[in-house]
XYZ file of C-alpha atoms in Angstrom:
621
model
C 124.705 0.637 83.381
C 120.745 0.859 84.476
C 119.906 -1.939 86.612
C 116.391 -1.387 86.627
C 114.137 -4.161 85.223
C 112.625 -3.534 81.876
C 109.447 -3.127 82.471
C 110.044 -0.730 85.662
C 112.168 1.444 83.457
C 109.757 1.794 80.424
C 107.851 3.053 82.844
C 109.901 4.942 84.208
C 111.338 6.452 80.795
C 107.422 6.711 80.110
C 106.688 8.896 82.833
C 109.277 10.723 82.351
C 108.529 11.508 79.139
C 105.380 13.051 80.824
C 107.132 15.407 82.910
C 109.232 16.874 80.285
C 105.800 17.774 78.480
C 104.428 19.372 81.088
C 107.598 21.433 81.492
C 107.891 21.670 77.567
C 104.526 23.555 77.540
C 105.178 25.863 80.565
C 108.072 27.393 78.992
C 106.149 27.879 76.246
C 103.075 29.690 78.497
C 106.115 31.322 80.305
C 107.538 32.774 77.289
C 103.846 34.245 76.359
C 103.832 36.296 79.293
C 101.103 33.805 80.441
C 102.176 33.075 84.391
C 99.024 31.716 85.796
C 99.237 28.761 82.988
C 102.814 28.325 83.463
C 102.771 27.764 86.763
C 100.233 25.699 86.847
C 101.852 23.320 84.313
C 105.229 23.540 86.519
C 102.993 22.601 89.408
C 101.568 19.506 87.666
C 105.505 18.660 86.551
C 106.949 19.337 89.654
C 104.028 16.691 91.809
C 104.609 14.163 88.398
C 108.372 14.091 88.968
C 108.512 14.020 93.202
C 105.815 10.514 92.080
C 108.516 9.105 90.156
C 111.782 10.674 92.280
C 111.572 7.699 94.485
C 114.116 5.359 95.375
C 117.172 4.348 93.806
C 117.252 7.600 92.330
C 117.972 7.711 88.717
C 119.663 11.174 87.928
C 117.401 11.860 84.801
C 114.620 11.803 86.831
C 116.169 14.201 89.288
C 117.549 16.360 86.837
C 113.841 17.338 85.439
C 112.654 17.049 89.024
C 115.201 19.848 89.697
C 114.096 21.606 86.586
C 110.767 21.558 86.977
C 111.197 23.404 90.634
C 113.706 25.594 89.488
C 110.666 26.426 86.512
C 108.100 26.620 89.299
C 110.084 28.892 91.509
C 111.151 31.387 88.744
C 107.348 31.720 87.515
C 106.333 31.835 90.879
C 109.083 34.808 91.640
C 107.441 36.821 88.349
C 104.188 36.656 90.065
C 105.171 38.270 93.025
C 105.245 35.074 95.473
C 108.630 35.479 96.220
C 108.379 33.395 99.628
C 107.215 30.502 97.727
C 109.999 31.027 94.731
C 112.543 30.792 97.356
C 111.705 27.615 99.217
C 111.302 25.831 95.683
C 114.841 26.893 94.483
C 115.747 25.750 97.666
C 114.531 22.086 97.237
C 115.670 22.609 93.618
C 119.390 23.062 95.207
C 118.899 19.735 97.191
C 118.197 17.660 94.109
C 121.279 19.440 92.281
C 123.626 17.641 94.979
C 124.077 14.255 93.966
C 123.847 15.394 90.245
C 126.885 14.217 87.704
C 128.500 16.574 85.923
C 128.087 18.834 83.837
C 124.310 18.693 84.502
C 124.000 19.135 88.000
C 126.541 22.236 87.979
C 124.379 23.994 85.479
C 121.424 23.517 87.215
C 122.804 24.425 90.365
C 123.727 27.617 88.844
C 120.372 28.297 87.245
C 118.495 27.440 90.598
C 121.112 30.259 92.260
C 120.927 32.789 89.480
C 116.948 32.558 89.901
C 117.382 32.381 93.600
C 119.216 35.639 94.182
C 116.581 37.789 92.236
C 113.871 36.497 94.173
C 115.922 37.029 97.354
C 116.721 40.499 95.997
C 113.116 40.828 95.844
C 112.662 40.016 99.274
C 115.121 42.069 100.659
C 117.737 39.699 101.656
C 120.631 41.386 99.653
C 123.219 39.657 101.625
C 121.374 36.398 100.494
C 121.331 37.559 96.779
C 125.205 38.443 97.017
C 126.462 34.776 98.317
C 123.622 33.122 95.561
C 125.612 34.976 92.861
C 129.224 34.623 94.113
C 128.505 30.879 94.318
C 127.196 31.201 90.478
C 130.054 33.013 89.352
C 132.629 30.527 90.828
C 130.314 27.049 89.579
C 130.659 28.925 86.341
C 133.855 30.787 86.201
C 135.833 28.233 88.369
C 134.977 25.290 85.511
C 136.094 27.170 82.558
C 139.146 28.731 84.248
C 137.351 32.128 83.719
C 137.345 32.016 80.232
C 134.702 33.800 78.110
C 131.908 30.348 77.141
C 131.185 30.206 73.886
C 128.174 31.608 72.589
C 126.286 28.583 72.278
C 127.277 27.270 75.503
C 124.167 27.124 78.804
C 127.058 28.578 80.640
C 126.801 31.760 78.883
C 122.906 32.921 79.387
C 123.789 31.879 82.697
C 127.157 34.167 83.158
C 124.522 36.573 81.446
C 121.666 36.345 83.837
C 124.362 36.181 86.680
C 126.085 39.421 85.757
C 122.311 41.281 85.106
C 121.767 40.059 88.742
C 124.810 41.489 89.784
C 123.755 45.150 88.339
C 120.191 44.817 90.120
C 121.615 44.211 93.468
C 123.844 46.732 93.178
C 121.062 48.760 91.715
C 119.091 47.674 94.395
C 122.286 48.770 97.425
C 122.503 51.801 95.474
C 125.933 51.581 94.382
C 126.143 53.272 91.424
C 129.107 53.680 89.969
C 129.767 49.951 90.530
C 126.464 49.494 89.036
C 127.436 51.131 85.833
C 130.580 49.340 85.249
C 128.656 45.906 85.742
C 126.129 47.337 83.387
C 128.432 48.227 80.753
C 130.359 45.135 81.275
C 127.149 43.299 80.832
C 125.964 44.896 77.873
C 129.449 44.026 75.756
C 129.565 40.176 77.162
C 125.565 40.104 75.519
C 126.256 42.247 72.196
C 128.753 39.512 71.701
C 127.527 36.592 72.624
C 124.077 36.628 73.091
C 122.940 40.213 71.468
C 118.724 39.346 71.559
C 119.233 39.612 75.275
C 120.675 42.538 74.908
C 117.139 44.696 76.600
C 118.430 43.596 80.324
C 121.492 45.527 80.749
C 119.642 48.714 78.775
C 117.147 48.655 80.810
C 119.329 49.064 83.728
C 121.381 51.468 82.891
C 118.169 53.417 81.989
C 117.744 52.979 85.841
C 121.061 53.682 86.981
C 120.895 57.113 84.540
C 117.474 57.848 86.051
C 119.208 57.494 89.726
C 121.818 59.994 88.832
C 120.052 62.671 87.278
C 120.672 62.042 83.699
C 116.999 61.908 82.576
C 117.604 62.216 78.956
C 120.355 59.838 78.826
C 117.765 56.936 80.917
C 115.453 57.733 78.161
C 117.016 56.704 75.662
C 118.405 53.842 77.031
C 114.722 52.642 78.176
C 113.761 52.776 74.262
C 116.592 50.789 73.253
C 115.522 48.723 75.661
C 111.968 48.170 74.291
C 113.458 47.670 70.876
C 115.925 45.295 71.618
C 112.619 43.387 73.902
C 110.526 43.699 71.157
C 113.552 42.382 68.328
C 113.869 39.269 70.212
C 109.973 38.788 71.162
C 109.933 39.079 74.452
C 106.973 40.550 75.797
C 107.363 40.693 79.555
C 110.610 42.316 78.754
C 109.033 44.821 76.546
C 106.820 45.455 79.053
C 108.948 46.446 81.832
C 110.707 48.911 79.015
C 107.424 50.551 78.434
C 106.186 51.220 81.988
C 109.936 52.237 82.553
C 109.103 54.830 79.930
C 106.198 55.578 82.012
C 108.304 56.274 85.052
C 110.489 58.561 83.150
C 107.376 60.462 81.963
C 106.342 61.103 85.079
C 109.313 62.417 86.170
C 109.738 64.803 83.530
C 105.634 66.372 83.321
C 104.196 64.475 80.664
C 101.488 63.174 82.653
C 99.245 62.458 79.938
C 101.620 59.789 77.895
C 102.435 58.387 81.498
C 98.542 57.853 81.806
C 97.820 55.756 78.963
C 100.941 54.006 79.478
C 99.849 53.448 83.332
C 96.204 52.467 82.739
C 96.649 50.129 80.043
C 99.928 48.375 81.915
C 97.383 47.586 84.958
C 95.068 45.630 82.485
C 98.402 43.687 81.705
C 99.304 43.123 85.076
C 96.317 41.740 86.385
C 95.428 39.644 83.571
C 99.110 38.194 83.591
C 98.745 37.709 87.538
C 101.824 39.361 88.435
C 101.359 40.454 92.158
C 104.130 42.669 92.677
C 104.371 44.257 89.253
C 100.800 45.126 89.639
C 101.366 46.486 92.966
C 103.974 48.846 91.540
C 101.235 49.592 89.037
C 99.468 50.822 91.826
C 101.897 53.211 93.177
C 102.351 54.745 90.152
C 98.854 55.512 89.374
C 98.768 56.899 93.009
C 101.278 59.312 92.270
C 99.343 60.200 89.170
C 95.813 60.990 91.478
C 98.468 63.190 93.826
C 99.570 64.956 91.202
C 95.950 65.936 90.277
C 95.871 66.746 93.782
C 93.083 64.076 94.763
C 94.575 62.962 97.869
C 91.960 61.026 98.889
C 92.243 58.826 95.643
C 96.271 58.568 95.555
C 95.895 57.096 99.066
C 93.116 54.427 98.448
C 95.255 53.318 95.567
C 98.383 53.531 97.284
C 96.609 51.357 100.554
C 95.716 48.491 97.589
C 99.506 48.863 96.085
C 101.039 48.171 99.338
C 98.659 45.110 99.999
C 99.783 43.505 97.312
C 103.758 44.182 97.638
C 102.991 42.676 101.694
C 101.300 40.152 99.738
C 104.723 39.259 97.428
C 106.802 39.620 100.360
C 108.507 42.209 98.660
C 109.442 44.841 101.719
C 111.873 47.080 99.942
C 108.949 48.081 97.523
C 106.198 48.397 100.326
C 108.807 50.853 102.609
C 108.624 52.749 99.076
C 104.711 53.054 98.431
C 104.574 54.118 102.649
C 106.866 57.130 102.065
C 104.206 58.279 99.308
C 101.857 56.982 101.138
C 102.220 59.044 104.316
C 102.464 62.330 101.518
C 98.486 61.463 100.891
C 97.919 61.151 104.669
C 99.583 64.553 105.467
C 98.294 66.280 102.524
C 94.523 65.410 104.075
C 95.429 65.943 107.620
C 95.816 62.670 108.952
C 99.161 62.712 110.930
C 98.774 59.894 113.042
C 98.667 57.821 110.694
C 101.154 59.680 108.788
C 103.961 59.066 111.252
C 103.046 55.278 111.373
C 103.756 54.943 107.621
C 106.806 56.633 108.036
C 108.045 54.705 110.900
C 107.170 51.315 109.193
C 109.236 52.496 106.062
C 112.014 53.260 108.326
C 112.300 50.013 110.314
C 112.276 48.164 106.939
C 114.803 50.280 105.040
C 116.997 49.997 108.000
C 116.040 46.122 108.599
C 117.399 45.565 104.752
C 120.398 47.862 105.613
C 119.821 50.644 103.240
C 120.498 53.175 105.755
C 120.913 56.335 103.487
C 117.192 55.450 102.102
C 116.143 55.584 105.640
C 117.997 58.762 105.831
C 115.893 60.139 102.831
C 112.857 59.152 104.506
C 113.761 60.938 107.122
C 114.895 63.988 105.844
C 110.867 63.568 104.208
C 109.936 63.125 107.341
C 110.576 66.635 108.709
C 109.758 68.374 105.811
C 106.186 67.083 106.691
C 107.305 68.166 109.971
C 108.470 71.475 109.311
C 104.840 71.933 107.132
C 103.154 71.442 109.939
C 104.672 74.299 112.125
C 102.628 76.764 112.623
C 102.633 80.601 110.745
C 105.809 79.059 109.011
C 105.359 78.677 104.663
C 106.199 75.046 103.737
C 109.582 74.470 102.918
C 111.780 75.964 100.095
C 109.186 78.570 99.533
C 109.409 82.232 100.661
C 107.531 84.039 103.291
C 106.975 85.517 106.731
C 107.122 83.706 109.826
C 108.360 84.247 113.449
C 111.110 85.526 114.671
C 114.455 82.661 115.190
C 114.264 81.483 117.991
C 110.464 82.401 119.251
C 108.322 78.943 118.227
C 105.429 79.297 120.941
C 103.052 76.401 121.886
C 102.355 73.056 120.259
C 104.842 73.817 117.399
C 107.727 74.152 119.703
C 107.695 69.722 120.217
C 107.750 69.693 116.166
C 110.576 71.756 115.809
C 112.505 69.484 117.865
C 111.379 66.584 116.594
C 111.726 68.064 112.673
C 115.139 69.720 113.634
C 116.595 65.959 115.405
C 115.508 64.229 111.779
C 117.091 66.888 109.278
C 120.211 67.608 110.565
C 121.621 63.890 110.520
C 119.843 63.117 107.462
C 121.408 66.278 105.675
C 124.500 65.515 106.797
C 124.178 61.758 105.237
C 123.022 63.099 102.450
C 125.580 65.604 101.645
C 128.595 62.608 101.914
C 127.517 61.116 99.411
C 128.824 63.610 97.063
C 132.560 62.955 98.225
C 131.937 59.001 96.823
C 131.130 60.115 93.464
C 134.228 59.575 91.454
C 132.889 62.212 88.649
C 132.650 66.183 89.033
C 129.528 66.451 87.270
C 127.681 63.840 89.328
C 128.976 65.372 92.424
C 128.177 68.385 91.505
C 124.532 67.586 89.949
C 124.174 65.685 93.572
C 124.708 68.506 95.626
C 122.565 71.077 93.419
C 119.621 68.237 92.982
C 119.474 66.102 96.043
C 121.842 67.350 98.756
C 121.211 71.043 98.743
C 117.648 70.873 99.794
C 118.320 68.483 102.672
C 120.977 71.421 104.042
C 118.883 74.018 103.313
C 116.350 72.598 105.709
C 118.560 72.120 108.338
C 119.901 75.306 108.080
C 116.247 76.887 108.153
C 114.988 74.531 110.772
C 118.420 75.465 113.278
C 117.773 79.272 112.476
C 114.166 79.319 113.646
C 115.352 76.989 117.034
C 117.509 80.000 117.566
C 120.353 77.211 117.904
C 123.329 79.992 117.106
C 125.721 77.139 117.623
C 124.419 74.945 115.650
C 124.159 76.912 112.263
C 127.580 78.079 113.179
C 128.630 74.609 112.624
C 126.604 73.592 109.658
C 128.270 76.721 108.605
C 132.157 75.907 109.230
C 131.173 72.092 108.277
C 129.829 73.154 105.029
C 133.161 75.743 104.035
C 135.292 72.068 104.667
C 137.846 71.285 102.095
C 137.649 68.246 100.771
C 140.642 65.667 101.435
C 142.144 63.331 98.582
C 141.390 59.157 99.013
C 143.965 57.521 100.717
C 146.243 60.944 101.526
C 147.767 60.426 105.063
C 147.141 63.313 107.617
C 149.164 63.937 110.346
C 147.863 61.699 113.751
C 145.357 60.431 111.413
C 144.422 57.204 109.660
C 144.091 56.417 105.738
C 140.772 57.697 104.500
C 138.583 54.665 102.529
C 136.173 52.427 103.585
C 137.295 48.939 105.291
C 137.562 47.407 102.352
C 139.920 49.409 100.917
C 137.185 51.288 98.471
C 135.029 54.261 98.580
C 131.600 54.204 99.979
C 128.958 54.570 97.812
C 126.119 56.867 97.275
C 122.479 56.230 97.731
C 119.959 56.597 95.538
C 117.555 59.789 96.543
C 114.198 58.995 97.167
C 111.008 61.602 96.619
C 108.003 61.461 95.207
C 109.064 60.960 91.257
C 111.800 58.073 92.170
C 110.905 54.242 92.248
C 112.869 52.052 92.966
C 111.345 49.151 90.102
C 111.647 49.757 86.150
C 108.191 49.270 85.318
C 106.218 46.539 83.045
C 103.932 48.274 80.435
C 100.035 46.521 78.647
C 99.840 43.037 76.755
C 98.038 45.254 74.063
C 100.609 47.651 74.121
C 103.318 45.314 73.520
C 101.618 43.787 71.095
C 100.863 46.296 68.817
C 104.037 47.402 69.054
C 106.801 46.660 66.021
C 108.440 44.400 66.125
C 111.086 44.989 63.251
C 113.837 46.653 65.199
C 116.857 46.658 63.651
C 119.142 44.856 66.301
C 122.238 46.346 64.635
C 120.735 49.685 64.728
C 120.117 49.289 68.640
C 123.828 47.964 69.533
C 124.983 50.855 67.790
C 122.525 53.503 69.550
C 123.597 51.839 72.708
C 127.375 52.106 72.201
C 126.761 55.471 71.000
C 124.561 56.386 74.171
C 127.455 55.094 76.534
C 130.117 56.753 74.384
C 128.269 59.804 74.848
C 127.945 59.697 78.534
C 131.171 59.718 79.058
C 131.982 62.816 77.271
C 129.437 64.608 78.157
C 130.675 63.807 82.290
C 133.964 64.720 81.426
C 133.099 68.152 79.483
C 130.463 69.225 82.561
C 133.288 68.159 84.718
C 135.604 70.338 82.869
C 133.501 73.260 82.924
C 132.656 72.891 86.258
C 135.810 72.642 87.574
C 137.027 76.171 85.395
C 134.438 78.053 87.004
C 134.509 76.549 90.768
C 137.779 77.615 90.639
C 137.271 81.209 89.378
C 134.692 81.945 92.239
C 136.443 79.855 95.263
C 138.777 80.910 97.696
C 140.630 78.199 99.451
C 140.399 77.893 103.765
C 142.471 78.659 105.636
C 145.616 76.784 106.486
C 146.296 75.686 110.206
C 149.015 77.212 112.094
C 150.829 73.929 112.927
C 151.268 70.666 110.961
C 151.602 69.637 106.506
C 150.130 72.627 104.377
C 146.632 72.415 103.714
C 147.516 71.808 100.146
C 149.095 68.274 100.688
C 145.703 66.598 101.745
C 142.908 69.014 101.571
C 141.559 70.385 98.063
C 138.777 73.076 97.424
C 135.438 71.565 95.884
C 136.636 72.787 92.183
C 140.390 71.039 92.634
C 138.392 67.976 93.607
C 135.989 67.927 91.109
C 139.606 67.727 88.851
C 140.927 64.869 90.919
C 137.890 63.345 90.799
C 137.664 63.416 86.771
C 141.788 62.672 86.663
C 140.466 59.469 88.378
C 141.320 60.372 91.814
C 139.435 59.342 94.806
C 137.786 61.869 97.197
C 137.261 61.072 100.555
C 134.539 62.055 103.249
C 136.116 65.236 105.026
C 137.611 65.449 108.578
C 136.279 66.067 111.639
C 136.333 69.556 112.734
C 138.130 70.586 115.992
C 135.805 73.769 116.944
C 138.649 74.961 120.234
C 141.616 74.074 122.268
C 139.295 71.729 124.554
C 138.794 69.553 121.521
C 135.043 69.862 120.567
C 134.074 68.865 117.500
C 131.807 70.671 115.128
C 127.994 68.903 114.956
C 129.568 65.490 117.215
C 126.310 64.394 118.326
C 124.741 64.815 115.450
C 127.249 62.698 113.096
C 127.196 60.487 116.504
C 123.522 60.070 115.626
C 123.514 59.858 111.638
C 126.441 56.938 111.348
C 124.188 54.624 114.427
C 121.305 55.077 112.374
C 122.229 54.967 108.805
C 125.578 53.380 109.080
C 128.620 53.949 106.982
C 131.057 56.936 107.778
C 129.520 60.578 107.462
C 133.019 62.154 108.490
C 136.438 60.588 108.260
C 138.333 59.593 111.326
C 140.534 61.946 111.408
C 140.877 65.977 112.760
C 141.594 69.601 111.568
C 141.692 72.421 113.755
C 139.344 75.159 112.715
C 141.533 77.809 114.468
């Protein structure tokens, strides 16, 4: 029973009645895609309640307290302040505490669901995971993991907490576990909550986009902006159309990217979102390099990256200073070239993505390896000196440019043996990991290091073992925890990390009478598809890798090859049977027990982490 004297709590109850306005009509600005008045209100709310919040503390007051933070925070995080989101879902947590059931739980959860994307966008993925976990078991744990029923808080929150789930592991580059969470989350919305179903389409646009499948993250990306623009949800359609911009890009059509591009900047600015604007940026960046005006692509890339620093959003900035370094080379400025490059380095590695630092690297000495002299640039034919004769200034670069490619090709290339699909490990090679190689190989060759190619050679002609197969003297194959590492995200020019946000005029002149049904379908139909398609290309793949490949050699002594070590067109069958593939052995070069390219997989698993080679041996001879 409230103790409080009358008058005391009418005011109280009057007051509070305040606050809950103010919140009232920031949700409603929030929902209009209008973040400057939002957070303004939440601001007012959030200073009304902490008047009132005094003590004894009455938990209605704390509860909107707590919501008006958690409101402040999340609008905050959509503007790009992501420092400031975090510290207010922090005091948001604080308030949750003392809370009764069942309110405080769910408004712990929403305060850690909101929390982890803004820590995602931060970089602090290890912060994100344990923000999510703790959701997942507030939620889970008081339900005994049963499904909530679609009218339930606890259901847009298992919703939003699953969607996180994808973007980290979007975001750690895990992709197959990033699909399955995708997927999953796209069935727990179509049944329970199918306006919301634009989220998980959007990512699996990304995740398709990641691995190749252009057409495929297409489509998903306009299912996406139907499904935003069904339920009215502008920001939402927004991100689908500048995700379609992205994809554009990527496949020529410059021109629809463009008007996409110039009219989503408008948007941004106008809506005051910091970080989505600075993406904006970097996009239209890429578009001025592409028209090969340098000059331009790094002046807008210089104000993109200002205001990513600005959000405290590193992960994106490391990003726009790979491309931006591209400008800086392409007009001759290499000092300040490198310096980009090295500041995207210490942050990838700083967030732990260590196979995006070994992408920038392998970037790294193709700039490198452009500046050599009487050499053409990279993949393209013609003259240069002889192997092994690399006179002068250029003879430092080659060093430098042959010390970056080799480990970073050889991270590269392993991440094919973690794709549990022949197609994807096979449209990884061809797409992403063959390059890398191929400029090792040409960068070792004109070092005259004989030895060297000889082992990129022999390391290259490796069988590949099965997950978990036993070799003689050797350990299990499999990461510690028991599963399969997983593969990286490649990162050139055309690939962002960010699904884009697209104009407020754009949106709105968009229609808006998608049929949802229509969309489920198309999106059941698109993941249906998928899945064929991977295990035809598989198929086929597999048929003609094994007409054309001969299988090595067995050793003299020890198990037959055959009982642990399969030929890339066998694996590619495992691999679609279900079967895991494993990172191949180390290769024993001669009796006195060198192995082939040591220091360099020495180097590439301190610097990126992860395990480039398995554990164990196999003789060569």
């Amino acid at each position: 029973m409230d103790a409080t004297p009358p008058p005391r709590r009418e005011a109280r109850e009057e007051a509070l009645a305040q606050v809950s306005a103010l919140v009232d009509a920031g949700g409603e600005a929030f929902l209009r895609g209008e973040f400057p008045s939002a957070r303004e209100l939440f601001d007012r709310a959030a200073a009304a309640a902490a008047r009132i919040d005094t003590p004894p503390h009455h938990p209605d007051v704390q509860a909107v307290h707590a919501q008006a933070l958690i409101n402040r925070a999340t609008t905050a995080d959509r503007m790009g302040d992501h420092t400031v989101a975090v510290g207010s879902f922090r005091a948001a947590l604080a308030l949750c505490d003392p809370l009764p059931e069942p309110a405080g739980r769910i408004l712990r959860a929403s305060a850690l669901v909101n929390m982890a994307q803004a820590l995602l966008h931060t970089g602090d993925f290890d912060g994100g995971q344990e923000a999510l976990e703790e959701t997942r078991a507030l939620l889970t744990t008081a339900r005994d993991g049963e499904a909530p029923p679609p009218d339930s808080d606890t259901a847009d929150l298992l919703i939003g907490c699953l969607v996180a789930l994808t973007e980290l592991t979007i975001q750690r580059e895990r992709w197959p576990r990033a699909h399955e969470l995708a997927t999953e989350s796209l069935d727990v919305v179509l049944r329970h909550r199918p306006e919301l179903a634009g989220r998980p389409l959007l990512n699996l646009s990304a995740i398709a986009l990641a691995t190749g499948r252009t057409a495929l993250a297409e489509d998903f990306a306009h299912q996406a902006l139907s499904a935003f623009q069904g339920a009215g949800t502008l920001a939402g359609a927004a991100e689908a159309q500048q995700a379609l911009a992205q994809l554009y890009l990527r496949s020529g059509r410059t021109d629809e990217a463009r008007s996409l591009l110039d009219a989503a900047q408008v948007f941004f600015e106008e809506a005051g979102m910091g970080r989505q604007s600075g993406i904006g940026l970097d996009l239209l960046g890429l578009l001025a390099a592409l028209d090969a005006d340098h000059t331009r692509a790094a002046e807008l890339y210089v104000r993109g990256l200002a205001r990513l620093e600005e959000a405290g959003a590193p992960v994106a900035a490391a990003e726009i200073r790979v491309r931006l370094a591209a400008a800086l080379h392409a007009t001759a400025r290499y000092e300040e070239c490198e310096r980009q490059l090295s500041l995207a380095q210490e942050a990838f590695t700083a967030s732990g993505l260590g196979l995006r630092r070994a992408q920038t690297d392998y970037f790294h000495a193709v700039l490198l390896a452009d500046r050599l002299p009487d050499t053409p640039s990279p993949g393209t034919p013609g003259p240069g000196p002889a192997p092994g004769t690399d006179p002068g200034p250029g003879a430092a670069l080659l060093g430098r440019a042959v010390a970056l490619a080799v480990p970073a090709a050889l991270a590269i290339d392993a991440v094919r043996f973690t794709l549990v699909n022949g197609a994807q490990r096979e449209r990884w090679h061809q797409e992403i990991a063959a390059p890398a190689m191929r400029l090792a190989f040409r960068l070792a060759v004109r070092a005259g290091a004989g030895p060297l190619v000889a082992q990129l050679i022999e390391s290259q002609c490796a069988g590949t073992p099965l997950a978990g197969t036993p070799l003689a003297g050797g350990p299990n194959t499999g990461s510690d925890d028991g599963t399969a590492p997983q593969p990286p995200r490649f990162l050139d020019p055309l690939d962002f990390p960010d699904p884009g946000r697209a104009t407020r005029e754009a949106v709105q002149n968009s229609a808006r009478d998608a049929v949802q049904n229509s969309a489920q379908d198309s999106a059941r139909d698109s993941a249906r598809d998928s899945a064929r398609d991977s295990a035809q290309d598989s198929a086929q793949d597999a048929v003609q890798d094994a007409v054309q490949t001969t299988a090595p050699d067995t050793p003299r002594d020890g198990p037959p090859t055959d009982t642990f070590r399969l030929g890339a067109a066998l694996a590619d069958v495992a691999a679609e049977a279900g079967l895991l593939v494993a990172p191949p052995p180390r290769l024993i070069l001669d009796r006195t027990g060198a192995v082939a390219l040591e220091p360099y997989l020495a180097e590439a698993e301190a610097r990126y982490g992860g395990r480039i080679r398995d554990a164990r041996k196999v003789r060569t001879w």
